[in-house]
Tab-separated table of C-alpha atoms in Angstrom:
chain	number	residue	atom	x	y	z
A	4	MET	CA	9.547	-23.573	-14.010
A	5	THR	CA	11.473	-26.715	-15.902
A	6	SER	CA	15.292	-26.646	-16.640
A	7	SER	CA	17.980	-28.980	-17.653
A	8	ARG	CA	20.503	-29.944	-14.723
A	9	VAL	CA	23.590	-31.480	-14.760
A	10	ASP	CA	24.544	-33.492	-11.026
A	11	ARG	CA	24.174	-31.369	-8.425
A	12	ASN	CA	25.713	-33.267	-5.914
A	13	PRO	CA	29.526	-33.608	-7.241
A	14	SER	CA	32.289	-35.872	-6.497
A	15	PRO	CA	35.369	-34.401	-4.409
A	16	SER	CA	37.226	-34.428	-7.918
A	17	ASP	CA	34.590	-32.081	-9.189
A	18	GLN	CA	34.833	-29.317	-6.917
A	19	PRO	CA	35.265	-26.142	-8.028
A	20	ASP	CA	38.668	-25.850	-6.956
A	21	ALA	CA	39.740	-29.002	-7.229
A	22	GLY	CA	43.276	-29.682	-8.822
A	23	ARG	CA	42.939	-26.629	-10.873
A	24	PRO	CA	46.158	-24.334	-11.658
A	25	ALA	CA	45.792	-21.124	-10.089
A	26	ALA	CA	45.142	-19.034	-13.323
A	27	VAL	CA	42.120	-20.867	-14.226
A	28	ARG	CA	40.796	-21.407	-10.822
A	29	PRO	CA	37.523	-20.048	-10.274
A	30	ALA	CA	37.626	-17.704	-7.500
A	31	ALA	CA	36.698	-18.889	-3.876
A	32	ASP	CA	33.453	-17.901	-2.506
A	33	VAL	CA	34.905	-15.766	0.349
A	34	ARG	CA	32.801	-12.950	0.443
A	35	THR	CA	33.688	-9.176	1.149
A	36	HIS	CA	30.345	-8.001	-0.200
A	37	SER	CA	27.082	-9.727	0.476
A	38	ALA	CA	25.222	-11.709	-1.460
A	39	PRO	CA	21.339	-11.126	-1.393
A	40	THR	CA	18.847	-13.670	0.042
A	41	VAL	CA	16.138	-14.455	-2.712
A	42	GLN	CA	13.195	-15.294	-1.566
A	43	ALA	CA	11.253	-18.038	-3.668
A	44	ASP	CA	9.329	-21.135	-3.662
A	45	PRO	CA	11.576	-23.754	-4.523
A	46	ALA	CA	8.465	-25.801	-6.219
A	47	ARG	CA	8.013	-22.894	-8.858
A	48	TRP	CA	11.537	-22.547	-9.854
A	49	ASP	CA	12.576	-26.365	-9.831
A	50	GLY	CA	16.199	-26.050	-7.786
A	51	LEU	CA	17.075	-23.325	-9.209
A	52	GLU	CA	19.161	-22.202	-6.259
A	53	HIS	CA	21.307	-24.946	-6.804
A	54	ALA	CA	24.106	-24.207	-9.026
A	55	PRO	CA	24.854	-27.142	-11.766
A	56	ARG	CA	27.823	-28.827	-11.641
A	57	SER	CA	30.622	-29.144	-14.231
A	58	ALA	CA	34.079	-28.563	-13.454
A	59	PHE	CA	35.612	-29.011	-16.827
A	60	ARG	CA	32.932	-26.416	-18.475
A	61	ALA	CA	33.739	-24.104	-15.558
A	62	ARG	CA	37.142	-24.198	-16.208
A	63	ILE	CA	36.389	-23.457	-19.667
A	64	ALA	CA	33.982	-20.510	-18.825
A	65	GLU	CA	36.129	-18.887	-16.371
A	66	VAL	CA	38.676	-18.776	-18.763
A	67	LEU	CA	36.441	-17.177	-21.757
A	68	PHE	CA	34.904	-14.691	-19.256
A	69	ARG	CA	38.139	-13.355	-18.246
A	70	ARG	CA	38.732	-12.721	-21.833
A	71	ALA	CA	35.956	-11.605	-22.762
A	72	VAL	CA	35.556	-8.615	-19.852
A	73	ARG	CA	39.121	-7.503	-20.539
A	74	PRO	CA	38.408	-4.837	-22.825
A	75	LEU	CA	34.770	-4.039	-21.588
A	76	ASP	CA	34.256	-0.521	-19.843
A	77	VAL	CA	32.612	-2.263	-16.557
A	78	ARG	CA	33.894	-2.850	-12.970
A	79	ILE	CA	33.656	-6.798	-12.158
A	80	THR	CA	34.092	-6.972	-8.338
A	81	LEU	CA	34.929	-10.214	-6.966
A	82	PRO	CA	34.747	-11.196	-3.231
A	83	ASP	CA	38.290	-10.818	-2.516
A	84	GLY	CA	38.303	-7.203	-3.556
A	85	SER	CA	40.074	-7.814	-6.890
A	86	THR	CA	38.394	-6.468	-9.920
A	87	LEU	CA	37.884	-7.306	-13.474
A	88	GLY	CA	37.013	-5.461	-16.739
A	89	ALA	CA	38.597	-2.279	-18.337
A	90	GLY	CA	36.217	0.231	-15.967
A	91	GLY	CA	37.806	2.295	-13.754
A	92	PRO	CA	35.870	3.453	-10.737
A	93	ASP	CA	33.355	5.425	-11.989
A	94	ALA	CA	32.092	2.296	-14.833
A	95	PRO	CA	29.413	0.471	-14.155
A	96	GLU	CA	29.981	-2.149	-11.440
A	97	MET	CA	28.896	-6.279	-11.457
A	98	ARG	CA	29.502	-7.493	-7.851
A	99	LEU	CA	30.355	-11.074	-8.361
A	100	HIS	CA	28.952	-12.912	-4.935
A	101	ARG	CA	29.389	-16.453	-5.627
A	102	PRO	CA	32.130	-16.684	-8.218
A	103	ALA	CA	32.246	-20.473	-8.370
A	104	ALA	CA	28.311	-20.940	-8.977
A	105	PHE	CA	28.243	-18.433	-11.481
A	106	PHE	CA	31.147	-19.915	-13.765
A	107	HIS	CA	29.583	-23.291	-13.132
A	108	ARG	CA	26.372	-22.005	-14.336
A	109	LEU	CA	28.021	-20.460	-17.330
A	110	GLY	CA	29.859	-23.569	-18.279
A	111	VAL	CA	26.782	-25.856	-18.137
A	112	ASP	CA	24.478	-23.091	-20.489
A	113	ALA	CA	26.196	-19.379	-20.785
A	114	LYS	CA	23.048	-18.728	-22.880
A	115	ILE	CA	20.554	-19.540	-19.670
A	116	GLY	CA	23.044	-19.253	-16.806
A	117	PHE	CA	24.160	-15.862	-16.987
A	118	GLY	CA	20.646	-14.724	-16.396
A	119	GLU	CA	19.803	-17.082	-13.388
A	120	ALA	CA	23.133	-16.405	-11.697
A	121	TYR	CA	21.249	-12.834	-11.653
A	122	MET	CA	17.826	-14.243	-10.487
A	123	VAL	CA	19.369	-16.343	-7.521
A	124	GLY	CA	21.910	-13.415	-6.442
A	125	ASP	CA	25.289	-14.593	-7.498
A	126	TRP	CA	26.041	-11.332	-8.472
A	127	THR	CA	24.321	-7.932	-8.595
A	128	SER	CA	24.227	-4.613	-10.013
A	129	ASP	CA	23.052	-1.292	-8.880
A	130	ALA	CA	23.556	-0.026	-12.496
A	131	LEU	CA	21.871	-3.572	-14.417
A	132	ALA	CA	21.218	-2.013	-18.008
A	133	GLU	CA	24.339	0.154	-17.850
A	134	VAL	CA	26.482	-3.481	-16.783
A	135	LEU	CA	24.660	-5.260	-19.488
A	136	THR	CA	24.866	-2.638	-22.422
A	137	PRO	CA	28.813	-3.156	-22.968
A	138	PHE	CA	28.181	-6.853	-23.262
A	139	ALA	CA	25.354	-6.510	-25.763
A	140	GLU	CA	27.804	-4.176	-27.793
A	141	ARG	CA	30.446	-7.148	-28.321
A	142	MET	CA	27.601	-9.709	-28.306
A	143	ALA	CA	28.851	-11.126	-31.580
A	144	THR	CA	32.745	-11.439	-30.263
A	145	LEU	CA	32.462	-12.610	-26.584
A	146	VAL	CA	33.224	-16.144	-27.799
A	147	PRO	CA	36.609	-16.238	-29.990
A	148	PRO	CA	35.824	-16.705	-33.804
A	149	ALA	CA	37.808	-19.761	-33.471
A	150	LEU	CA	35.673	-21.316	-31.083
A	151	GLN	CA	32.398	-20.178	-32.463
A	152	ARG	CA	32.244	-23.011	-34.745
A	153	PHE	CA	32.017	-25.463	-31.733
A	154	ARG	CA	28.847	-23.662	-30.743
A	155	ARG	CA	26.848	-26.145	-32.442
A	156	PHE	CA	28.133	-28.597	-30.114
A	157	VAL	CA	27.016	-27.026	-26.737
A	158	ASP	CA	24.081	-24.652	-27.418
A	159	ARG	CA	20.602	-26.039	-26.300
A	160	ARG	CA	18.499	-26.223	-29.160
A	161	GLN	CA	14.738	-24.748	-29.037
A	162	PRO	CA	12.803	-27.663	-27.624
A	163	SER	CA	10.018	-28.955	-29.813
A	164	THR	CA	7.320	-28.420	-27.389
A	165	GLU	CA	7.756	-24.565	-28.018
A	166	LYS	CA	6.956	-24.389	-31.673
A	167	ASN	CA	4.340	-22.291	-32.379
A	168	THR	CA	2.000	-24.142	-33.614
A	169	VAL	CA	-1.910	-23.500	-33.515
A	170	ASP	CA	-1.828	-24.871	-29.652
A	171	GLY	CA	1.888	-24.534	-29.156
A	172	ALA	CA	1.344	-20.667	-29.755
A	173	ARG	CA	-1.639	-20.873	-27.392
A	174	SER	CA	0.660	-22.135	-24.644
A	175	ASN	CA	3.689	-20.070	-25.633
A	176	ILE	CA	1.575	-17.149	-25.070
A	177	HIS	CA	-0.264	-18.049	-22.105
A	178	ARG	CA	3.084	-18.428	-20.365
A	179	HIS	CA	3.736	-14.714	-20.582
A	180	TYR	CA	0.437	-12.783	-21.126
A	181	ASP	CA	-1.666	-14.397	-19.145
A	182	LEU	CA	0.436	-14.026	-15.703
A	183	SER	CA	-1.908	-11.166	-14.622
A	184	ASN	CA	-3.490	-8.284	-15.776
A	185	ASP	CA	-2.771	-6.646	-12.733
A	186	LEU	CA	0.954	-7.316	-13.049
A	187	PHE	CA	1.170	-5.533	-16.661
A	188	GLY	CA	-0.725	-2.640	-15.279
A	189	THR	CA	1.697	-2.069	-12.308
A	190	PHE	CA	4.348	-0.980	-14.946
A	191	LEU	CA	2.697	-0.018	-18.158
A	192	ASP	CA	1.250	3.559	-18.520
A	193	GLU	CA	-2.760	4.114	-18.848
A	194	THR	CA	-2.633	2.888	-22.728
A	195	MET	CA	-1.233	-0.489	-21.609
A	196	MET	CA	1.008	-0.733	-24.556
A	197	TYR	CA	3.407	-3.471	-24.180
A	198	SER	CA	5.672	-2.004	-27.353
A	199	SER	CA	8.080	0.669	-27.946
A	200	ALA	CA	6.775	4.228	-27.891
A	201	LEU	CA	7.810	6.665	-30.380
A	202	PHE	CA	8.789	9.788	-28.694
A	203	ALA	CA	9.403	13.356	-29.590
A	204	GLU	CA	10.624	16.566	-27.741
A	205	GLY	CA	8.629	16.891	-24.590
A	206	ASP	CA	6.757	13.778	-24.831
A	207	ASP	CA	5.873	11.706	-22.034
A	208	LEU	CA	5.137	7.778	-22.318
A	209	THR	CA	1.575	8.362	-23.034
A	210	THR	CA	2.054	10.585	-25.713
A	211	ALA	CA	4.592	8.483	-27.034
A	212	GLN	CA	2.677	5.438	-27.091
A	213	TYR	CA	-0.098	7.217	-29.011
A	214	ARG	CA	2.322	8.430	-31.328
A	215	LYS	CA	3.564	5.050	-32.254
A	216	ILE	CA	-0.044	3.746	-32.596
A	217	ASP	CA	-0.853	6.709	-35.066
A	218	GLY	CA	2.155	6.002	-37.075
A	219	VAL	CA	1.167	2.286	-37.242
A	220	LEU	CA	-2.509	3.234	-38.013
A	221	ASP	CA	-1.042	5.955	-40.817
A	222	TYR	CA	1.310	3.588	-42.304
A	223	ALA	CA	-1.553	1.314	-42.691
A	224	GLY	CA	-4.109	4.091	-43.878
A	225	VAL	CA	-6.768	3.798	-41.229
A	226	GLY	CA	-9.312	6.459	-41.775
A	227	PRO	CA	-13.416	6.884	-41.141
A	228	GLY	CA	-14.783	3.500	-43.030
A	229	SER	CA	-11.735	1.390	-43.066
A	230	GLU	CA	-12.264	-2.103	-42.597
A	231	VAL	CA	-9.201	-3.298	-39.875
A	232	LEU	CA	-7.854	-6.428	-38.996
A	233	GLU	CA	-5.537	-6.318	-35.954
A	234	ILE	CA	-3.119	-9.383	-35.413
A	235	GLY	CA	-2.446	-9.363	-31.494
A	236	THR	CA	-4.819	-7.317	-29.614
A	237	GLY	CA	-2.650	-6.471	-26.473
A	238	TRP	CA	-5.158	-4.709	-24.171
A	239	GLY	CA	-7.230	-3.153	-26.955
A	240	GLU	CA	-5.616	0.676	-27.502
A	241	LEU	CA	-4.747	0.509	-30.983
A	242	ALA	CA	-7.887	-0.787	-31.821
A	243	ILE	CA	-9.879	1.887	-29.478
A	244	ARG	CA	-7.792	4.482	-31.492
A	245	ALA	CA	-8.710	2.914	-34.934
A	246	ALA	CA	-12.083	2.987	-33.856
A	247	ARG	CA	-12.233	6.693	-32.803
A	248	ARG	CA	-10.530	7.352	-36.184
A	249	GLY	CA	-14.162	6.373	-37.831
A	250	ALA	CA	-12.933	2.432	-38.401
A	251	LYS	CA	-14.469	-1.157	-38.152
A	252	VAL	CA	-11.860	-2.908	-36.232
A	253	THR	CA	-11.823	-7.228	-35.730
A	254	SER	CA	-9.231	-7.801	-33.223
A	255	LEU	CA	-7.472	-11.044	-33.017
A	256	THR	CA	-5.698	-12.481	-29.836
A	257	ILE	CA	-4.934	-15.955	-28.202
A	258	SER	CA	-4.687	-14.530	-24.812
A	259	GLU	CA	-7.785	-15.048	-22.610
A	260	GLU	CA	-6.599	-12.741	-20.104
A	261	GLN	CA	-6.242	-10.098	-22.928
A	262	GLN	CA	-9.469	-10.725	-24.764
A	263	VAL	CA	-11.268	-9.938	-21.355
A	264	LEU	CA	-9.536	-6.572	-20.330
A	265	ALA	CA	-9.270	-5.796	-23.858
A	266	GLN	CA	-13.412	-5.692	-24.072
A	267	GLN	CA	-13.838	-3.848	-20.513
A	268	ARG	CA	-11.641	-1.274	-22.000
A	269	ILE	CA	-13.349	-1.053	-25.092
A	270	ALA	CA	-16.832	-1.363	-23.359
A	271	ALA	CA	-15.560	1.725	-21.159
A	272	ALA	CA	-14.398	3.849	-24.285
A	273	GLY	CA	-17.965	3.288	-25.695
A	274	LEU	CA	-17.021	1.900	-28.628
A	275	SER	CA	-18.309	-1.946	-28.258
A	276	GLY	CA	-19.937	-1.738	-31.630
A	277	SER	CA	-17.061	-0.299	-33.712
A	278	VAL	CA	-14.644	-3.332	-32.094
A	279	ASP	CA	-14.650	-6.820	-32.179
A	280	VAL	CA	-11.850	-8.767	-30.032
A	281	ARG	CA	-11.939	-12.394	-31.305
A	282	LEU	CA	-9.959	-15.303	-29.308
A	283	CYS	CA	-8.400	-16.697	-32.523
A	284	ASP	CA	-5.226	-17.739	-34.113
A	285	TYR	CA	-3.830	-15.397	-37.173
A	286	ARG	CA	-4.036	-18.515	-39.128
A	287	HIS	CA	-7.778	-19.445	-38.674
A	288	SER	CA	-8.885	-15.488	-39.344
A	289	THR	CA	-11.076	-14.855	-42.445
A	290	GLY	CA	-12.525	-12.075	-44.830
A	291	GLU	CA	-11.061	-9.338	-46.315
A	292	TYR	CA	-9.879	-5.948	-45.280
A	293	ASP	CA	-8.972	-2.002	-46.353
A	294	ALA	CA	-6.134	-2.675	-43.427
A	295	VAL	CA	-3.837	-5.172	-41.493
A	296	VAL	CA	-2.370	-4.089	-38.798
A	297	SER	CA	0.231	-5.757	-36.320
A	298	VAL	CA	2.427	-4.260	-33.475
A	299	GLU	CA	5.064	-6.547	-32.324
A	300	MET	CA	3.510	-9.565	-32.522
A	301	ILE	CA	5.883	-11.341	-35.341
A	302	GLU	CA	8.583	-11.969	-32.794
A	303	ALA	CA	6.180	-14.479	-30.965
A	304	VAL	CA	5.430	-16.322	-34.723
A	305	GLY	CA	8.373	-18.328	-34.859
A	306	ALA	CA	10.823	-18.316	-37.977
A	307	ALA	CA	8.855	-21.487	-39.500
A	308	TYR	CA	5.631	-20.006	-39.545
A	309	TRP	CA	6.413	-16.726	-40.774
A	310	PRO	CA	5.726	-17.659	-44.756
A	311	THR	CA	2.486	-18.750	-42.984
A	312	PHE	CA	1.980	-15.135	-41.384
A	313	TYR	CA	2.874	-13.063	-44.322
A	314	ASP	CA	0.562	-15.317	-46.595
A	315	THR	CA	-2.115	-14.366	-44.224
A	316	ILE	CA	-1.237	-11.043	-44.687
A	317	GLY	CA	-2.064	-11.052	-48.432
A	318	LYS	CA	-5.089	-12.932	-48.811
A	319	ARG	CA	-6.739	-10.742	-45.755
A	320	LEU	CA	-6.073	-7.690	-47.398
A	321	ARG	CA	-8.418	-6.444	-50.611
A	322	PRO	CA	-6.874	-4.958	-53.760
A	323	GLY	CA	-5.031	-1.572	-53.143
A	324	GLY	CA	-5.235	-2.535	-49.014
A	325	ARG	CA	-2.580	-1.704	-46.410
A	326	PHE	CA	-0.841	-3.349	-44.243
A	327	GLY	CA	1.248	-1.659	-41.118
A	328	LEU	CA	3.464	-3.727	-38.974
A	329	GLN	CA	5.908	-2.890	-36.010
A	330	ALA	CA	8.500	-5.435	-35.368
A	331	ILE	CA	11.774	-5.761	-33.431
A	332	THR	CA	14.449	-6.071	-35.186
A	333	MET	CA	18.239	-7.326	-35.615
A	334	PRO	CA	20.723	-7.827	-37.842
A	335	HIS	CA	20.564	-10.379	-40.307
A	336	ASP	CA	23.624	-12.078	-39.672
A	337	ARG	CA	23.031	-12.285	-35.870
A	338	MET	CA	19.058	-13.687	-36.820
A	339	LEU	CA	20.680	-16.466	-38.460
A	340	ALA	CA	23.299	-17.243	-35.913
A	341	ALA	CA	20.077	-17.118	-33.272
A	342	SER	CA	17.512	-19.028	-35.136
A	343	ASP	CA	17.592	-22.183	-33.241
A	344	SER	CA	19.372	-21.203	-29.915
A	345	TYR	CA	17.363	-21.917	-26.530
A	346	THR	CA	18.304	-18.609	-24.502
A	347	TRP	CA	17.340	-17.451	-21.278
A	348	ILE	CA	14.688	-15.374	-22.983
A	349	HIS	CA	12.933	-17.973	-24.510
A	350	LYS	CA	13.302	-20.357	-21.060
A	351	TYR	CA	11.916	-17.613	-18.963
A	352	ILE	CA	10.023	-14.774	-20.937
A	353	PHE	CA	9.278	-15.691	-24.344
A	354	PRO	CA	9.134	-19.270	-25.446
A	355	GLY	CA	8.861	-20.231	-29.001
A	356	GLY	CA	9.937	-16.609	-30.621
A	357	LEU	CA	12.656	-15.720	-32.929
A	358	ILE	CA	13.471	-11.528	-33.489
A	359	PRO	CA	13.603	-10.897	-37.273
A	360	SER	CA	16.088	-8.695	-39.322
A	361	THR	CA	14.794	-5.735	-41.773
A	362	ASP	CA	15.961	-8.158	-44.607
A	363	SER	CA	13.975	-11.247	-43.488
A	364	VAL	CA	10.894	-8.805	-43.251
A	365	LYS	CA	11.372	-7.394	-46.909
A	366	ALA	CA	12.371	-10.809	-48.152
A	367	GLY	CA	9.222	-12.808	-46.632
A	368	ILE	CA	6.432	-10.159	-47.565
A	369	SER	CA	8.021	-10.394	-51.244
A	370	GLY	CA	8.470	-13.915	-51.198
A	371	SER	CA	4.997	-14.938	-49.653
A	372	THR	CA	2.647	-11.721	-50.849
A	373	ASN	CA	2.409	-8.880	-54.178
A	374	LEU	CA	2.754	-6.538	-51.600
A	375	ARG	CA	5.300	-3.574	-52.186
A	376	LEU	CA	7.003	-1.572	-48.993
A	377	ASP	CA	6.175	1.537	-49.312
A	378	ALA	CA	7.580	3.490	-45.829
A	379	VAL	CA	9.782	2.430	-43.040
A	380	ARG	CA	11.368	3.988	-40.014
A	381	GLU	CA	13.553	3.101	-37.070
A	382	PHE	CA	13.880	4.268	-33.567
A	383	GLY	CA	15.550	1.466	-31.167
A	384	GLN	CA	16.875	4.216	-28.864
A	385	ASP	CA	13.053	4.918	-28.041
A	386	TYR	CA	12.719	1.256	-27.174
A	387	ALA	CA	15.785	1.722	-24.737
A	388	ARG	CA	13.951	5.079	-23.143
A	389	THR	CA	10.323	2.911	-22.628
A	390	LEU	CA	12.284	0.037	-21.433
A	391	CYS	CA	13.986	1.987	-18.736
A	392	GLU	CA	10.532	3.661	-17.785
A	393	TRP	CA	8.724	0.407	-17.184
A	394	ARG	CA	11.637	-0.932	-14.916
A	395	GLU	CA	11.666	1.827	-13.359
A	396	ARG	CA	7.955	1.752	-13.006
A	397	PHE	CA	8.051	-2.034	-11.671
A	398	ASN	CA	10.671	-1.861	-9.102
A	399	SER	CA	8.781	1.337	-7.862
A	400	ARG	CA	5.783	-0.946	-7.505
A	401	TRP	CA	7.304	-3.891	-6.324
A	402	SER	CA	5.059	-4.106	-3.234
A	403	GLU	CA	2.128	-4.240	-5.555
A	404	VAL	CA	3.227	-6.735	-7.385
A	405	ALA	CA	4.242	-8.932	-4.255
A	406	ASP	CA	1.045	-8.432	-3.127
A	407	LEU	CA	-0.315	-10.073	-6.464
A	408	GLY	CA	1.775	-13.558	-5.037
A	409	PHE	CA	5.139	-12.964	-7.140
A	410	ASP	CA	7.893	-14.296	-5.166
A	411	GLU	CA	11.521	-12.422	-4.763
A	412	MET	CA	12.674	-14.537	-7.745
A	413	PHE	CA	10.023	-13.115	-9.873
A	414	ARG	CA	10.923	-9.946	-9.392
A	415	ARG	CA	15.056	-10.580	-10.096
A	416	MET	CA	13.832	-12.345	-13.557
A	417	TRP	CA	11.674	-9.676	-14.617
A	418	GLU	CA	13.988	-6.887	-13.868
A	419	PHE	CA	17.136	-8.695	-15.486
A	420	TYR	CA	14.605	-9.000	-18.753
A	421	LEU	CA	13.746	-5.359	-18.694
A	422	ALA	CA	17.266	-4.261	-17.866
A	423	TYR	CA	18.734	-6.985	-20.737
A	424	SER	CA	16.348	-5.677	-23.427
A	425	GLU	CA	17.447	-2.110	-22.969
A	426	ALA	CA	20.879	-2.842	-22.896
A	427	GLY	CA	20.003	-4.469	-26.473
A	428	PHE	CA	18.914	-1.158	-27.869
A	429	ARG	CA	20.943	1.232	-25.925
A	430	SER	CA	23.987	-0.966	-28.119
A	431	GLY	CA	21.831	-0.871	-31.189
A	432	TYR	CA	22.382	-4.582	-31.037
A	433	LEU	CA	18.406	-4.604	-31.218
A	434	ASN	CA	16.204	-1.707	-33.058
A	435	VAL	CA	12.507	-1.616	-33.948
A	436	HIS	CA	10.683	-0.666	-37.282
A	437	GLN	CA	7.827	0.406	-38.568
A	438	PHE	CA	6.937	-0.730	-41.651
A	439	GLY	CA	3.938	0.326	-44.255
A	440	PHE	CA	3.096	-1.904	-47.041
A	441	THR	CA	0.534	-1.711	-50.342
A	442	LYS	CA	-1.032	-4.513	-52.016
A	443	PRO	CA	-1.327	-3.281	-55.770
A	444	ALA	CA	-4.991	-2.557	-56.700
A	445	HIS	CA	-4.850	-4.938	-59.672
């Protein structure tokens, strides 16, 4: 893991409490509740256990943090027993074990430092998603409007090395999806679908995942004799379900790990003659199809390449063909604000990506193709439930994950990622949509 750091060996004047008025002095690290000991390989995590130092930025970060949490329905407990936030005794609790380190991380890079502080144990919570949800609800206003115009001077930009060129996209995908098929198998259900389920009353996760797949296939008009292009194989379940409808499927992935397991699962289902899983970037696809389907792959495309992605869809569809798309979405103004920001999610989970808005999807399709929008559905709260189930499964089977060679820092990183994402959907900051498009017959 690589990261940017400022001086780790500050002079005495840069120490957290040096020369500071009490009103803005980070609380001393006198612990009345114990910080967790996070066992991790220092070489792998690039010295993450050492907080970066910037005394001036830490002062500002604490002032802004205290202001931001004042109205939130959370209880933030400091080592001396004092609390921040508007939450009472029953509110979700964030335990701030090492305030000085926490505020230094926030000050140096708030969009990355907050998550890193959780990873190393500067703060903990027994109700992680519940703590993060109020923050997500006020994401647009956590920084006062008067100060937001200065963000361009302090926000890190996405590195050029993570752009989704053909080679860059494969590298970005490798960093996440090629971690280990066995890792994903510990928390996904038997479908191995790594995207939001679509629940109806009484559904378990597997049933809801099949309902989601059927929704996309129905929007794409997939049936007996359909020739289908899938962009983003995952581990093969959508292709299997389409083939069982009588379709012939060409499925594209740029993850070698996913290709291997998808082919194995397709063969076990007796459908190798109906599904061809290719290690191929969507930009290199050829031919024409009756239907194109893609589930939560567009978020990894990158905004600069969305026109190429949409243009490819248009070229691959025969006249009268249909496109079924599932996408995580965010409000358009927030998408624009986040379009070039480098966040904790980029650094540790999904490099090079950007979540689109519904407006950007519709405008992108209409600007690059002649497809028309026929249908759309949203089910963001279903994603919150999906993520909650994944996190519970991950935590309950942590010993199996550890046996695969992942350390405690990874556990806290993955737990934060799943809870952070769940909070985004719980709050409505994030949503998920299925879209159905049709290419005119003439």
